[in-house]
Amino acid sequence: MPADSSVDTVRGRSAVPAVPPSRGGASRPTVLRGPVGVVAALVVLAPVLLAHPGQRAAALLLAVMAAGAVLVAAVRWPSGRVTLIGAVSGVAAASLLLDLAYPGPYRLPAFWLPFEWAALLLLAGRVVRRARGRWAGPAGALAVTAVVAVPLRFTVRTPNGGWTASVLAVLTSGVPLAVVVGASLYLRVLDARRERAVAKARREQRLEVARGLHDFVAHEITGIVLEAQAGQLPGDHGPEETAALLRRLEEAGLRALDSMDAMVGALREPHEDGDNGGGDGGADSPDAIGGPAGATGATRVYGLADLPELVGRFDRTGPTRARLEGAREATGLLSPEAEGAAYAVVLEALTNVRRHAPGAAEAVVRVETGAAEGGAGAVVRVSVSNDGRAPGGVRGLRRLRDGGGSGLPGLAERLAVHGGTLESGPLEPAPLRPLGWRTSCELPVR
């Protein structure tokens, strides 16, 4: 049987995350933008055939400019090595150059002007909303100037037109330009907010996964290492004792895999596990084992009611005895999320006993209720204390490596969200080595 098939049997689902379906490249509207742009450019070019033979060269120049602007506006950028800024800057510069150097009769620009103006207006909006980098500002300014200047190609060459027609043309062109630029700036701000929100959500998701790895997986792996060290101690280990040791190792390994599977499920897209995709469905609590809200799979929030199982499992693995006092009285006084934080404190403290004081004789987990300092409401106090290395403790167990160091600070932040506090320090300070250790937290009753 494969090594992971038993895990799938225990959990009833695969430990391997589903592979998202391939997007298959760009969507159909994006793929069609190029051909549609080419067709539109050809339609803009076609009237050149109807121009007077003596004016055909000037007509072709105007038509090519308008068709190029339409094509650039239709294509999705970047395309190859050409970016949106480069394409828009090229078209806007060519349009302004044509405004200055147009050699033909004044009537011809009026025919192709609407096509070129509309394309430049669209490109100005795209640059304002999408362009990034130090050249985004100059490119936007160039596009805006081109939009305003296009009508002047016709008005300044009109006989007896005067400045009135030119000013009116600039104002007529500037009003829709202001609307487009304003809307693009607004959408750009919304895009920036969404990007920041996504970045924040991803960071919180990574922190939740790291918390799950630290709180649950590291706890089980620490127990496995401790059991393996105990199995290497000299002595006559009978078949029953060896079988019990292997069974405990298997159970701890399966729990670690279960936690990892839940965290992998938290990283999947919601629709991959049959979500409705609407984004408003019920989400698991952020304090679930699997991590952030939206986690899939059999995730749950552990609380004070689960402390007897945790303490009992700790008591059965390793030489340190453990006992629990007073958990029932406090059950239900805290919110599920606050109870999950208190459970994580106990889990972290017991893991630290295994890692830093494997020879301790006893660890005591105490849960009690009382009044807060100053009498402002009731609180639940949870503490885990151990007596350090016992003089007659088990010899031969190596002290597990130091590492991490982010457990207690992370728990302090987690408790602060629920109005709680965390304290950790020696029971009896000593000149060379503290005797015992105590970790405690205090949470206000909801």
CSV table of C-alpha atoms in Angstrom, one decimal:
chain,number,residue,atom,x,y,z
A,1,MET,CA,0.0,0.0,0.0
A,2,PRO,CA,1.4,3.5,-0.8
A,3,ALA,CA,2.5,5.5,2.2
A,4,ASP,CA,-0.1,8.1,2.0
A,5,SER,CA,-3.1,5.8,1.2
A,6,SER,CA,-3.8,5.3,4.9
A,7,VAL,CA,-3.9,9.0,5.4
A,8,ASP,CA,-6.5,9.3,2.7
A,9,THR,CA,-8.5,6.5,4.4
A,10,VAL,CA,-8.3,8.3,7.7
A,11,ARG,CA,-9.4,11.7,6.5
A,12,GLY,CA,-11.6,10.5,3.7
A,13,ARG,CA,-10.0,12.9,1.1
A,14,SER,CA,-6.8,13.2,-0.8
A,15,ALA,CA,-3.8,14.9,0.8
A,16,VAL,CA,-2.7,16.1,-2.6
A,17,PRO,CA,-4.1,19.5,-3.6
A,18,ALA,CA,-6.2,19.7,-6.7
A,19,VAL,CA,-4.5,21.3,-9.7
A,20,PRO,CA,-6.4,24.3,-10.9
A,21,PRO,CA,-7.7,23.9,-14.5
A,22,SER,CA,-5.6,25.5,-17.1
A,23,ARG,CA,-6.8,28.9,-18.3
A,24,GLY,CA,-5.9,28.0,-21.8
A,25,GLY,CA,-4.4,31.3,-22.7
A,26,ALA,CA,-6.2,34.6,-23.1
A,27,SER,CA,-10.0,34.9,-23.1
A,28,ARG,CA,-11.8,35.1,-26.5
A,29,PRO,CA,-12.6,38.9,-26.3
A,30,THR,CA,-8.8,39.5,-25.8
A,31,VAL,CA,-7.9,37.3,-28.6
A,32,LEU,CA,-10.4,39.0,-31.0
A,33,ARG,CA,-9.2,42.5,-30.2
A,34,GLY,CA,-6.3,42.3,-32.7
A,35,PRO,CA,-8.4,41.1,-35.7
A,36,VAL,CA,-11.2,43.5,-34.8
A,37,GLY,CA,-8.6,46.4,-34.7
A,38,VAL,CA,-7.2,45.4,-38.1
A,39,VAL,CA,-10.7,45.3,-39.6
A,40,ALA,CA,-11.5,48.7,-38.1
A,41,ALA,CA,-8.3,50.2,-39.4
A,42,LEU,CA,-9.0,48.9,-42.9
A,43,VAL,CA,-12.5,50.4,-42.8
A,44,VAL,CA,-10.9,53.8,-41.8
A,45,LEU,CA,-8.4,53.5,-44.7
A,46,ALA,CA,-11.0,52.6,-47.4
A,47,PRO,CA,-12.4,56.1,-48.0
A,48,VAL,CA,-9.0,57.1,-49.4
A,49,LEU,CA,-10.0,55.4,-52.7
A,50,LEU,CA,-12.8,57.9,-53.0
A,51,ALA,CA,-10.6,61.0,-52.6
A,52,HIS,CA,-9.8,63.3,-55.5
A,53,PRO,CA,-6.6,62.2,-57.3
A,54,GLY,CA,-4.9,65.4,-56.5
A,55,GLN,CA,-5.7,65.1,-52.8
A,56,ARG,CA,-5.1,61.4,-52.5
A,57,ALA,CA,-1.6,61.8,-50.9
A,58,ALA,CA,-2.9,64.1,-48.2
A,59,ALA,CA,-6.0,61.9,-47.7
A,60,LEU,CA,-3.7,58.8,-47.3
A,61,LEU,CA,-1.6,60.6,-44.7
A,62,LEU,CA,-4.7,61.5,-42.6
A,63,ALA,CA,-6.2,58.0,-43.1
A,64,VAL,CA,-3.0,56.2,-42.0
A,65,MET,CA,-2.8,58.4,-38.9
A,66,ALA,CA,-6.4,57.7,-38.0
A,67,ALA,CA,-6.2,54.0,-38.8
A,68,GLY,CA,-3.0,53.6,-36.8
A,69,ALA,CA,-4.6,55.3,-33.8
A,70,VAL,CA,-7.7,53.0,-34.0
A,71,LEU,CA,-5.4,49.9,-34.3
A,72,VAL,CA,-3.3,50.9,-31.3
A,73,ALA,CA,-6.5,51.6,-29.3
A,74,ALA,CA,-7.9,48.2,-30.2
A,75,VAL,CA,-4.8,46.1,-29.4
A,76,ARG,CA,-4.0,44.8,-25.9
A,77,TRP,CA,-0.7,46.0,-24.6
A,78,PRO,CA,2.1,45.1,-23.9
A,79,SER,CA,2.5,43.2,-27.2
A,80,GLY,CA,5.9,41.6,-27.5
A,81,ARG,CA,8.5,44.2,-26.5
A,82,VAL,CA,6.1,47.2,-27.1
A,83,THR,CA,4.5,48.5,-23.9
A,84,LEU,CA,1.3,50.6,-23.6
A,85,ILE,CA,3.4,53.7,-22.8
A,86,GLY,CA,5.5,53.2,-25.9
A,87,ALA,CA,2.6,52.6,-28.2
A,88,VAL,CA,0.6,55.5,-26.9
A,89,SER,CA,3.6,57.9,-26.9
A,90,GLY,CA,4.3,57.0,-30.6
A,91,VAL,CA,0.8,57.5,-31.7
A,92,ALA,CA,0.4,60.8,-29.8
A,93,ALA,CA,3.7,62.2,-31.0
A,94,ALA,CA,2.8,61.3,-34.7
A,95,SER,CA,-0.6,63.0,-34.3
A,96,LEU,CA,1.0,66.2,-32.9
A,97,LEU,CA,3.6,66.1,-35.7
A,98,LEU,CA,0.8,65.8,-38.3
A,99,ASP,CA,-1.0,68.7,-36.7
A,100,LEU,CA,2.0,70.9,-37.2
A,101,ALA,CA,3.0,69.7,-40.7
A,102,TYR,CA,-0.2,68.8,-42.4
A,103,PRO,CA,0.2,69.9,-46.1
A,104,GLY,CA,-3.2,69.3,-47.6
A,105,PRO,CA,-6.5,71.1,-48.0
A,106,TYR,CA,-8.3,72.1,-44.8
A,107,ARG,CA,-11.5,70.1,-45.6
A,108,LEU,CA,-9.9,66.7,-45.6
A,109,PRO,CA,-9.0,66.5,-41.8
A,110,ALA,CA,-12.7,66.9,-40.9
A,111,PHE,CA,-13.5,63.4,-42.3
A,112,TRP,CA,-11.0,61.3,-40.4
A,113,LEU,CA,-10.8,63.6,-37.4
A,114,PRO,CA,-13.6,61.8,-35.4
A,115,PHE,CA,-11.9,58.4,-35.7
A,116,GLU,CA,-8.5,59.7,-34.7
A,117,TRP,CA,-9.9,61.8,-31.8
A,118,ALA,CA,-12.0,58.9,-30.4
A,119,ALA,CA,-9.0,56.5,-30.5
A,120,LEU,CA,-6.7,59.1,-28.8
A,121,LEU,CA,-9.3,59.7,-26.2
A,122,LEU,CA,-9.5,56.0,-25.4
A,123,LEU,CA,-5.7,55.7,-25.3
A,124,ALA,CA,-5.4,58.7,-22.9
A,125,GLY,CA,-7.8,57.0,-20.5
A,126,ARG,CA,-5.9,53.7,-20.7
A,127,VAL,CA,-2.6,55.4,-20.0
A,128,VAL,CA,-4.0,57.3,-17.0
A,129,ARG,CA,-5.5,54.1,-15.6
A,130,ARG,CA,-3.0,51.4,-16.5
A,131,ALA,CA,0.4,52.8,-17.1
A,132,ARG,CA,3.1,52.3,-14.4
A,133,GLY,CA,6.6,53.6,-14.1
A,134,ARG,CA,8.4,56.9,-14.4
A,135,TRP,CA,7.3,57.5,-18.0
A,136,ALA,CA,3.6,57.1,-17.3
A,137,GLY,CA,3.2,60.8,-16.5
A,138,PRO,CA,4.9,62.1,-19.7
A,139,ALA,CA,3.0,59.6,-21.8
A,140,GLY,CA,-0.3,60.6,-20.3
A,141,ALA,CA,0.4,64.3,-20.8
A,142,LEU,CA,1.4,63.6,-24.4
A,143,ALA,CA,-1.8,61.7,-25.1
A,144,VAL,CA,-4.0,64.4,-23.4
A,145,THR,CA,-2.2,67.1,-25.5
A,146,ALA,CA,-2.8,65.1,-28.7
A,147,VAL,CA,-6.6,64.8,-27.9
A,148,VAL,CA,-6.9,68.5,-27.4
A,149,ALA,CA,-4.8,69.4,-30.5
A,150,VAL,CA,-6.5,67.1,-33.0
A,151,PRO,CA,-9.5,69.5,-33.8
A,152,LEU,CA,-7.0,72.4,-34.3
A,153,ARG,CA,-5.7,70.6,-37.4
A,154,PHE,CA,-9.0,71.6,-39.0
A,155,THR,CA,-9.9,74.9,-37.3
A,156,VAL,CA,-6.6,76.7,-37.7
A,157,ARG,CA,-6.6,76.1,-41.5
A,158,THR,CA,-10.2,77.1,-42.0
A,159,PRO,CA,-10.3,80.4,-44.0
A,160,ASN,CA,-11.6,83.3,-41.8
A,161,GLY,CA,-12.1,80.8,-39.0
A,162,GLY,CA,-10.4,83.0,-36.4
A,163,TRP,CA,-9.6,82.1,-32.8
A,164,THR,CA,-13.2,81.6,-31.9
A,165,ALA,CA,-13.5,78.3,-33.7
A,166,SER,CA,-10.3,77.0,-32.3
A,167,VAL,CA,-11.2,77.9,-28.7
A,168,LEU,CA,-14.6,76.3,-29.1
A,169,ALA,CA,-13.0,73.2,-30.6
A,170,VAL,CA,-10.6,72.9,-27.6
A,171,LEU,CA,-13.4,73.3,-25.1
A,172,THR,CA,-15.6,70.8,-26.9
A,173,SER,CA,-12.7,68.3,-26.9
A,174,GLY,CA,-11.7,69.1,-23.4
A,175,VAL,CA,-15.0,68.4,-21.7
A,176,PRO,CA,-15.2,64.7,-22.6
A,177,LEU,CA,-11.4,64.4,-22.0
A,178,ALA,CA,-11.8,65.7,-18.5
A,179,VAL,CA,-14.6,63.1,-17.9
A,180,VAL,CA,-12.5,60.3,-19.2
A,181,VAL,CA,-9.3,61.3,-17.3
A,182,GLY,CA,-11.3,61.8,-14.1
A,183,ALA,CA,-13.0,58.4,-14.4
A,184,SER,CA,-9.7,56.7,-15.2
A,185,LEU,CA,-8.0,58.3,-12.2
A,186,TYR,CA,-10.9,57.1,-10.0
A,187,LEU,CA,-10.6,53.6,-11.4
A,188,ARG,CA,-6.8,53.7,-10.9
A,189,VAL,CA,-7.4,54.5,-7.2
A,190,LEU,CA,-9.8,51.6,-6.9
A,191,ASP,CA,-7.3,49.3,-8.6
A,192,ALA,CA,-4.6,50.4,-6.2
A,193,ARG,CA,-6.9,49.8,-3.2
A,194,ARG,CA,-7.8,46.4,-4.5
A,195,GLU,CA,-4.1,45.5,-5.0
A,196,ARG,CA,-3.3,46.6,-1.5
A,197,ALA,CA,-6.2,44.6,-0.2
A,198,VAL,CA,-5.1,41.5,-2.1
A,199,ALA,CA,-1.5,41.9,-0.9
A,200,LYS,CA,-2.7,42.3,2.7
A,201,ALA,CA,-4.9,39.2,2.4
A,202,ARG,CA,-2.1,37.2,1.0
A,203,ARG,CA,0.2,38.3,3.8
A,204,GLU,CA,-2.4,37.4,6.4
A,205,GLN,CA,-2.9,34.0,4.6
A,206,ARG,CA,0.9,33.4,4.8
A,207,LEU,CA,0.9,34.3,8.4
A,208,GLU,CA,-2.0,32.0,9.2
A,209,VAL,CA,-0.3,29.1,7.4
A,210,ALA,CA,2.9,29.8,9.3
A,211,ARG,CA,1.0,29.9,12.5
A,212,GLY,CA,-0.6,26.6,11.7
A,213,LEU,CA,2.8,25.1,10.9
A,214,HIS,CA,4.2,26.4,14.1
A,215,ASP,CA,1.3,25.6,16.4
A,216,PHE,CA,0.2,22.2,15.2
A,217,VAL,CA,2.7,20.6,12.9
A,218,ALA,CA,5.7,21.6,14.9
A,219,HIS,CA,4.0,20.3,18.1
A,220,GLU,CA,3.4,16.9,16.5
A,221,ILE,CA,6.9,16.7,15.0
A,222,THR,CA,8.4,17.6,18.4
A,223,GLY,CA,6.5,14.7,19.9
A,224,ILE,CA,7.7,12.3,17.2
A,225,VAL,CA,11.3,13.3,17.8
A,226,LEU,CA,10.9,12.9,21.5
A,227,GLU,CA,9.4,9.5,21.1
A,228,ALA,CA,12.2,8.5,18.7
A,229,GLN,CA,14.8,9.6,21.3
A,230,ALA,CA,13.1,7.7,24.0
A,231,GLY,CA,13.1,4.6,21.8
A,232,GLN,CA,16.9,4.8,21.5
A,233,LEU,CA,17.5,4.8,25.3
A,234,PRO,CA,19.3,1.7,26.5
A,235,GLY,CA,17.0,-0.9,28.1
A,236,ASP,CA,15.0,-3.9,27.2
A,237,HIS,CA,12.0,-2.7,25.2
A,238,GLY,CA,9.5,-5.5,24.9
A,239,PRO,CA,7.3,-6.1,21.9
A,240,GLU,CA,4.2,-4.5,23.5
A,241,GLU,CA,6.2,-1.4,24.5
A,242,THR,CA,7.7,-1.2,21.0
A,243,ALA,CA,4.3,-1.6,19.4
A,244,ALA,CA,2.8,1.1,21.6
A,245,LEU,CA,5.7,3.5,20.7
A,246,LEU,CA,5.2,2.9,17.0
A,247,ARG,CA,1.5,3.4,17.3
A,248,ARG,CA,2.0,6.7,19.0
A,249,LEU,CA,4.4,7.8,16.3
A,250,GLU,CA,1.9,6.9,13.6
A,251,GLU,CA,-0.9,8.8,15.3
A,252,ALA,CA,1.3,11.9,15.7
A,253,GLY,CA,2.4,11.7,12.1
A,254,LEU,CA,-1.2,11.4,10.9
A,255,ARG,CA,-2.2,14.4,13.0
A,256,ALA,CA,0.7,16.4,11.5
A,257,LEU,CA,-0.3,15.3,8.0
A,258,ASP,CA,-3.9,16.2,8.7
A,259,SER,CA,-3.0,19.7,9.8
A,260,MET,CA,-0.8,20.1,6.7
A,261,ASP,CA,-3.6,18.9,4.5
A,262,ALA,CA,-6.0,21.4,6.0
A,263,MET,CA,-3.5,24.2,5.5
A,264,VAL,CA,-3.0,23.2,1.8
A,265,GLY,CA,-6.8,23.3,1.4
A,266,ALA,CA,-6.8,26.8,2.8
A,267,LEU,CA,-4.6,27.9,-0.1
A,268,ARG,CA,-6.9,26.5,-2.8
A,269,GLU,CA,-9.2,28.6,-4.8
A,270,PRO,CA,-12.7,28.5,-3.3
A,271,HIS,CA,-14.3,27.1,-6.5
A,272,GLU,CA,-11.9,24.1,-6.6
A,273,ASP,CA,-13.8,22.5,-3.7
A,274,GLY,CA,-17.3,23.2,-4.9
A,275,ASP,CA,-17.8,26.7,-3.5
A,276,ASN,CA,-20.6,28.8,-5.0
A,277,GLY,CA,-18.0,31.3,-6.2
A,278,GLY,CA,-20.1,34.2,-5.1
A,279,GLY,CA,-17.6,35.3,-2.5
A,280,ASP,CA,-20.3,35.8,0.2
A,281,GLY,CA,-20.4,32.2,1.4
A,282,GLY,CA,-19.7,31.2,4.9
A,283,ALA,CA,-16.0,31.1,5.7
A,284,ASP,CA,-14.2,29.3,8.4
A,285,SER,CA,-12.8,31.3,11.3
A,286,PRO,CA,-9.3,32.6,10.9
A,287,ASP,CA,-8.4,30.7,14.0
A,288,ALA,CA,-9.1,27.3,12.4
A,289,ILE,CA,-6.2,24.9,12.1
A,290,GLY,CA,-6.2,25.2,8.4
A,291,GLY,CA,-5.5,28.9,8.5
A,292,PRO,CA,-7.3,31.9,6.9
A,293,ALA,CA,-10.9,32.5,6.3
A,294,GLY,CA,-12.2,30.5,3.3
A,295,ALA,CA,-10.2,27.4,4.2
A,296,THR,CA,-11.6,24.2,2.8
A,297,GLY,CA,-11.7,20.8,4.2
A,298,ALA,CA,-12.3,19.5,7.7
A,299,THR,CA,-11.0,22.5,9.6
A,300,ARG,CA,-12.2,23.4,13.0
A,301,VAL,CA,-11.5,25.8,15.9
A,302,TYR,CA,-10.1,24.2,19.0
A,303,GLY,CA,-11.1,25.5,22.4
A,304,LEU,CA,-11.0,25.0,26.1
A,305,ALA,CA,-13.2,21.9,25.8
A,306,ASP,CA,-10.3,20.2,23.8
A,307,LEU,CA,-7.7,20.8,26.5
A,308,PRO,CA,-8.3,17.4,28.3
A,309,GLU,CA,-7.5,15.5,25.0
A,310,LEU,CA,-4.4,17.7,24.4
A,311,VAL,CA,-3.1,17.4,28.0
A,312,GLY,CA,-3.8,13.7,28.0
A,313,ARG,CA,-1.9,13.1,24.8
A,314,PHE,CA,1.0,15.1,26.1
A,315,ASP,CA,1.0,13.0,29.4
A,316,ARG,CA,1.1,9.8,27.4
A,317,THR,CA,4.1,10.8,25.3
A,318,GLY,CA,7.4,11.4,26.9
A,319,PRO,CA,8.6,11.3,30.5
A,320,THR,CA,7.0,14.6,31.6
A,321,ARG,CA,3.7,14.1,33.4
A,322,ALA,CA,0.9,16.6,32.7
A,323,ARG,CA,-2.4,17.4,34.5
A,324,LEU,CA,-5.3,19.8,33.8
A,325,GLU,CA,-7.1,21.8,36.5
A,326,GLY,CA,-10.4,23.7,36.2
A,327,ALA,CA,-11.1,23.7,32.4
A,328,ARG,CA,-14.8,22.9,32.7
A,329,GLU,CA,-15.7,26.0,34.7
A,330,ALA,CA,-14.4,28.3,32.0
A,331,THR,CA,-15.9,26.5,28.9
A,332,GLY,CA,-18.3,28.7,27.0
A,333,LEU,CA,-17.3,32.0,28.7
A,334,LEU,CA,-15.1,33.1,25.7
A,335,SER,CA,-15.8,33.5,22.1
A,336,PRO,CA,-14.8,30.6,19.9
A,337,GLU,CA,-11.9,32.7,18.4
A,338,ALA,CA,-10.7,33.6,21.9
A,339,GLU,CA,-10.9,30.0,23.0
A,340,GLY,CA,-8.8,29.1,20.0
A,341,ALA,CA,-6.2,31.6,21.0
A,342,ALA,CA,-6.1,30.2,24.6
A,343,TYR,CA,-5.8,26.7,23.2
A,344,ALA,CA,-2.9,27.8,21.1
A,345,VAL,CA,-1.2,29.2,24.2
A,346,VAL,CA,-1.4,25.9,25.9
A,347,LEU,CA,-0.2,24.1,22.8
A,348,GLU,CA,2.8,26.4,22.5
A,349,ALA,CA,3.7,26.1,26.2
A,350,LEU,CA,3.6,22.3,26.1
A,351,THR,CA,5.6,22.2,23.0
A,352,ASN,CA,8.2,24.4,24.6
A,353,VAL,CA,8.4,22.0,27.6
A,354,ARG,CA,9.2,19.2,25.2
A,355,ARG,CA,11.8,21.3,23.3
A,356,HIS,CA,13.5,23.1,26.1
A,357,ALA,CA,12.9,21.0,29.3
A,358,PRO,CA,12.4,17.4,28.3
A,359,GLY,CA,13.5,16.3,31.8
A,360,ALA,CA,10.8,18.2,33.6
A,361,ALA,CA,8.9,16.0,36.0
A,362,GLU,CA,5.5,17.7,35.7
A,363,ALA,CA,3.6,20.3,33.7
A,364,VAL,CA,0.4,21.8,35.1
A,365,VAL,CA,-2.3,23.4,32.9
A,366,ARG,CA,-4.6,25.5,35.0
A,367,VAL,CA,-7.8,27.3,33.8
A,368,GLU,CA,-9.6,29.6,36.2
A,369,THR,CA,-12.0,32.5,36.2
A,370,GLY,CA,-11.8,35.7,38.2
A,371,ALA,CA,-12.1,39.4,38.3
A,372,ALA,CA,-9.9,41.6,36.2
A,373,GLU,CA,-7.5,44.0,37.8
A,374,GLY,CA,-9.4,47.0,39.1
A,375,GLY,CA,-12.7,44.9,39.1
A,376,ALA,CA,-13.6,45.9,35.5
A,377,GLY,CA,-15.3,42.7,34.5
A,378,ALA,CA,-14.4,39.0,34.6
A,379,VAL,CA,-11.5,37.3,32.9
A,380,VAL,CA,-10.4,33.7,32.1
A,381,ARG,CA,-6.8,32.9,33.1
A,382,VAL,CA,-5.0,30.1,31.4
A,383,SER,CA,-1.5,29.1,32.6
A,384,VAL,CA,1.0,26.3,31.9
A,385,SER,CA,3.9,25.8,34.3
A,386,ASN,CA,6.6,23.2,34.6
A,387,ASP,CA,9.2,22.5,37.3
A,388,GLY,CA,12.2,22.6,34.9
A,389,ARG,CA,14.7,19.7,34.8
A,390,ALA,CA,14.0,17.3,37.6
A,391,PRO,CA,17.1,16.0,39.5
A,392,GLY,CA,16.1,12.4,38.9
A,393,GLY,CA,14.7,13.0,35.4
A,394,VAL,CA,15.2,10.8,32.4
A,395,ARG,CA,18.8,10.8,31.2
A,396,GLY,CA,19.8,10.4,27.6
A,397,LEU,CA,17.2,12.7,26.1
A,398,ARG,CA,18.9,15.4,24.0
A,399,ARG,CA,17.5,18.9,24.3
A,400,LEU,CA,15.7,19.7,21.1
A,401,ARG,CA,17.2,22.4,18.9
A,402,ASP,CA,16.3,26.0,19.5
A,403,GLY,CA,14.4,27.6,16.6
A,404,GLY,CA,11.6,29.8,15.6
A,405,GLY,CA,11.3,32.3,18.4
A,406,SER,CA,8.1,33.7,16.8
A,407,GLY,CA,5.6,31.6,18.8
A,408,LEU,CA,5.1,33.8,21.9
A,409,PRO,CA,5.2,37.1,20.0
A,410,GLY,CA,2.7,35.8,17.5
A,411,LEU,CA,0.4,34.6,20.3
A,412,ALA,CA,0.7,37.9,22.1
A,413,GLU,CA,-0.6,39.6,18.9
A,414,ARG,CA,-3.3,37.1,18.5
A,415,LEU,CA,-4.5,37.5,22.1
A,416,ALA,CA,-4.4,41.3,21.8
A,417,VAL,CA,-7.0,41.1,19.0
A,418,HIS,CA,-9.4,39.7,21.7
A,419,GLY,CA,-8.4,42.1,24.4
A,420,GLY,CA,-6.1,39.6,26.1
A,421,THR,CA,-2.5,39.6,27.4
A,422,LEU,CA,0.3,37.1,27.6
A,423,GLU,CA,3.1,36.6,30.2
A,424,SER,CA,6.0,34.2,30.2
A,425,GLY,CA,8.9,33.9,32.6
A,426,PRO,CA,10.7,31.7,35.2
A,427,LEU,CA,8.9,30.4,38.2
A,428,GLU,CA,11.9,30.9,40.5
A,429,PRO,CA,14.7,33.0,39.1
A,430,ALA,CA,18.2,31.6,39.8
A,431,PRO,CA,21.7,33.0,39.3
A,432,LEU,CA,22.7,30.5,36.6
A,433,ARG,CA,19.5,28.9,35.4
A,434,PRO,CA,15.8,29.5,36.2
A,435,LEU,CA,14.0,26.8,38.0
A,436,GLY,CA,10.8,26.0,36.1
A,437,TRP,CA,8.8,28.2,33.7
A,438,ARG,CA,5.3,29.6,33.5
A,439,THR,CA,3.4,30.8,30.5
A,440,SER,CA,0.0,32.4,31.1
A,441,CYS,CA,-2.7,34.4,29.3
A,442,GLU,CA,-5.7,36.4,30.4
A,443,LEU,CA,-8.8,37.0,28.3
A,444,PRO,CA,-11.9,39.0,29.1
A,445,VAL,CA,-15.2,37.2,29.4
A,446,ARG,CA,-17.5,38.1,26.5
